Structures are given as structure tokens and as C-alpha cells.
């Protein structure tokens, strides 16, 4: 099965931008629906964005106008481009993969995924 490795996190000031990458190995991302989640201490891991196996993107309302999710099969990678970052975006960001195209209700929940990366930290300061 596929293995995932995130990169691209860092520290930026509010209003800045970052692009996260999730490199896949062991299988092709083309057969997976993939998502980004984020987690802050003391809170549950929350869904941020999904791109399904057909290539259709979905984003949570709070990031919809600022973030872009993409999956490039030639790179065998998933990306999250984040613009106009705000302090509330500070979190550990994780990518996840689910084989095929599970139902939407599963794709926005952590229980819909068995494959996770190790995470990359994003810190946004005032």
C-alpha cells in the first residue's frame, strides 16, 4: 500500500503563504482519494480538504477562499497551497489516503482513512 510523507510546513506571519506537499511511495496516488487534516493540541484532528479519485476538490468553509488542494499523478503527490494564512491555521497538518472513492461522509472523517503521513507543522504568527 501507499506510504505518505508530508513536507513544506514552517513559520510565517499572518497573511503569508505556504505550500504543503505529500509525497507518495509504494503505489500510485491516482487510485486514492486523498485529504488534508490538521490537529492542534487538545483538539480533535479536523478535516481541511479532500480531492477524490475523480479529481474533484472539496474544502472546509473556513479555508475555501484561501486554500487549494491538488493531486498531481505525474509527481505522485498531493499538495495544499495555503494563502492569506491566519493564526487560527496554526496546526500540525497531515495527509491521508483512502483507496477508491468512499462515501463523502467517510472522506471528511479520520475514521475514513487507514493511511497517514507523519505530519508537518504550520505556525502562523501575528
Short mmCIF file of C-alpha atoms in Angstrom, two decimals:
data_model
loop_
_atom_site.label_atom_id
_atom_site.label_comp_id
_atom_site.label_asym_id
_atom_site.label_seq_id
_atom_site.Cartn_x
_atom_site.Cartn_y
_atom_site.Cartn_z
CA UNK A 1 0.00 0.00 0.00
CA UNK A 2 0.99 3.61 -0.36
CA UNK A 3 3.20 5.40 2.15
CA UNK A 4 2.92 9.16 2.66
CA UNK A 5 5.42 11.83 3.69
CA UNK A 6 4.49 15.49 4.22
CA UNK A 7 6.79 18.46 3.84
CA UNK A 8 6.61 22.19 3.34
CA UNK A 9 5.48 23.34 6.75
CA UNK A 10 7.08 26.26 8.52
CA UNK A 11 6.56 29.54 10.34
CA UNK A 12 5.03 32.53 8.58
CA UNK A 13 3.40 35.79 9.53
CA UNK A 14 -0.32 36.34 9.12
CA UNK A 15 -1.16 36.95 5.50
CA UNK A 16 1.67 34.77 4.28
CA UNK A 17 1.62 31.63 2.17
CA UNK A 18 2.88 28.08 2.31
CA UNK A 19 2.59 25.09 0.02
CA UNK A 20 2.46 21.68 1.66
CA UNK A 21 3.48 18.56 -0.21
CA UNK A 22 2.60 14.94 0.46
CA UNK A 23 4.88 12.58 -1.43
CA UNK A 24 3.57 9.08 -2.03
CA UNK A 25 5.56 5.89 -2.50
CA UNK A 26 4.68 2.25 -2.93
CA UNK A 27 1.61 2.89 -5.06
CA UNK A 28 0.12 5.49 -7.36
CA UNK A 29 -1.99 8.33 -5.94
CA UNK A 30 -4.26 8.00 -8.96
CA UNK A 31 -6.24 5.22 -7.27
CA UNK A 32 -6.71 7.02 -3.97
CA UNK A 33 -8.94 9.73 -2.65
CA UNK A 34 -6.68 11.95 -0.57
CA UNK A 35 -7.18 14.56 2.09
CA UNK A 36 -5.52 17.03 4.39
CA UNK A 37 -6.37 17.16 8.07
CA UNK A 38 -4.95 19.36 10.82
CA UNK A 39 -4.59 18.99 14.54
CA UNK A 40 -3.83 21.35 17.42
CA UNK A 41 -3.04 20.29 21.00
CA UNK A 42 -6.14 19.38 22.94
CA UNK A 43 -8.40 19.30 19.90
CA UNK A 44 -9.56 16.55 17.60
CA UNK A 45 -7.96 16.21 14.21
CA UNK A 46 -10.14 18.17 11.78
CA UNK A 47 -10.75 17.79 8.11
CA UNK A 48 -9.38 20.54 5.85
CA UNK A 49 -9.67 19.41 2.23
CA UNK A 50 -10.22 16.38 0.02
CA UNK A 51 -9.61 15.55 -3.59
CA UNK A 52 -11.39 12.38 -4.60
CA UNK A 53 -10.24 9.71 -7.01
CA UNK A 54 -12.06 11.53 -9.82
CA UNK A 55 -10.12 14.71 -9.06
CA UNK A 56 -12.99 16.68 -7.54
CA UNK A 57 -11.81 19.00 -4.74
CA UNK A 58 -13.69 19.81 -1.54
CA UNK A 59 -12.58 22.28 1.16
CA UNK A 60 -13.97 23.28 4.53
CA UNK A 61 -15.72 26.63 4.50
CA UNK A 62 -13.11 28.45 6.60
CA UNK A 63 -10.36 27.79 4.05
CA UNK A 64 -12.33 27.60 0.82
CA UNK A 65 -11.29 31.04 -0.45
CA UNK A 66 -7.67 30.71 0.70
CA UNK A 67 -6.52 27.12 0.19
CA UNK A 68 -6.22 24.97 -2.92
CA UNK A 69 -5.88 21.19 -2.92
CA UNK A 70 -4.40 19.37 -5.88
CA UNK A 71 -3.16 15.91 -6.75
CA UNK A 72 -0.55 15.52 -9.47
CA UNK A 73 -0.35 11.95 -10.67
CA UNK A 74 2.89 12.58 -12.55
CA UNK A 75 4.50 13.74 -9.29
CA UNK A 76 2.75 11.01 -7.33
CA UNK A 77 1.97 13.70 -4.80
CA UNK A 78 -0.75 15.66 -3.09
CA UNK A 79 -0.46 19.41 -2.45
CA UNK A 80 -2.12 22.04 -0.32
CA UNK A 81 -1.47 25.63 -1.32
CA UNK A 82 -2.33 27.94 1.54
CA UNK A 83 -2.67 31.71 1.08
CA UNK A 84 -3.70 34.51 3.44
CA UNK A 85 -2.74 32.36 6.38
CA UNK A 86 -4.17 33.30 9.76
CA UNK A 87 -3.05 32.38 13.29
CA UNK A 88 -6.02 30.02 13.58
CA UNK A 89 -4.49 27.96 10.76
CA UNK A 90 -1.63 27.02 13.10
CA UNK A 91 -1.61 23.24 13.43
CA UNK A 92 0.11 20.02 12.52
CA UNK A 93 -1.07 19.14 9.03
CA UNK A 94 -1.46 15.51 7.96
CA UNK A 95 -2.20 13.96 4.60
CA UNK A 96 -4.25 10.79 4.35
CA UNK A 97 -5.26 8.36 1.63
CA UNK A 98 -8.28 6.12 1.10
CA UNK A 99 -8.43 3.57 -1.69
CA UNK A 100 -11.01 4.26 -4.36
CA UNK A 101 -13.85 6.68 -3.71
CA UNK A 102 -15.52 6.06 -0.35
CA UNK A 103 -18.66 7.97 0.51
CA UNK A 104 -18.38 11.64 1.31
CA UNK A 105 -19.29 11.12 4.95
CA UNK A 106 -16.25 8.93 5.37
CA UNK A 107 -13.87 11.17 3.46
CA UNK A 108 -14.34 14.08 5.89
CA UNK A 109 -13.71 11.94 8.97
CA UNK A 110 -10.46 10.49 10.29
CA UNK A 111 -12.08 7.05 10.52
CA UNK A 112 -12.30 7.01 6.73
CA UNK A 113 -8.54 6.62 6.43
CA UNK A 114 -6.05 3.91 7.31
CA UNK A 115 -3.06 5.55 5.63
CA UNK A 116 -1.50 8.67 7.16
CA UNK A 117 1.69 10.64 6.89
CA UNK A 118 3.76 11.80 9.86
CA UNK A 119 2.63 15.43 9.68
CA UNK A 120 4.22 18.81 9.05
CA UNK A 121 3.91 21.78 11.39
CA UNK A 122 2.47 25.10 10.25
CA UNK A 123 2.79 28.08 12.58
CA UNK A 124 1.25 31.45 11.75
CA UNK A 125 2.09 34.44 13.94
CA UNK A 126 0.51 37.88 14.20
#
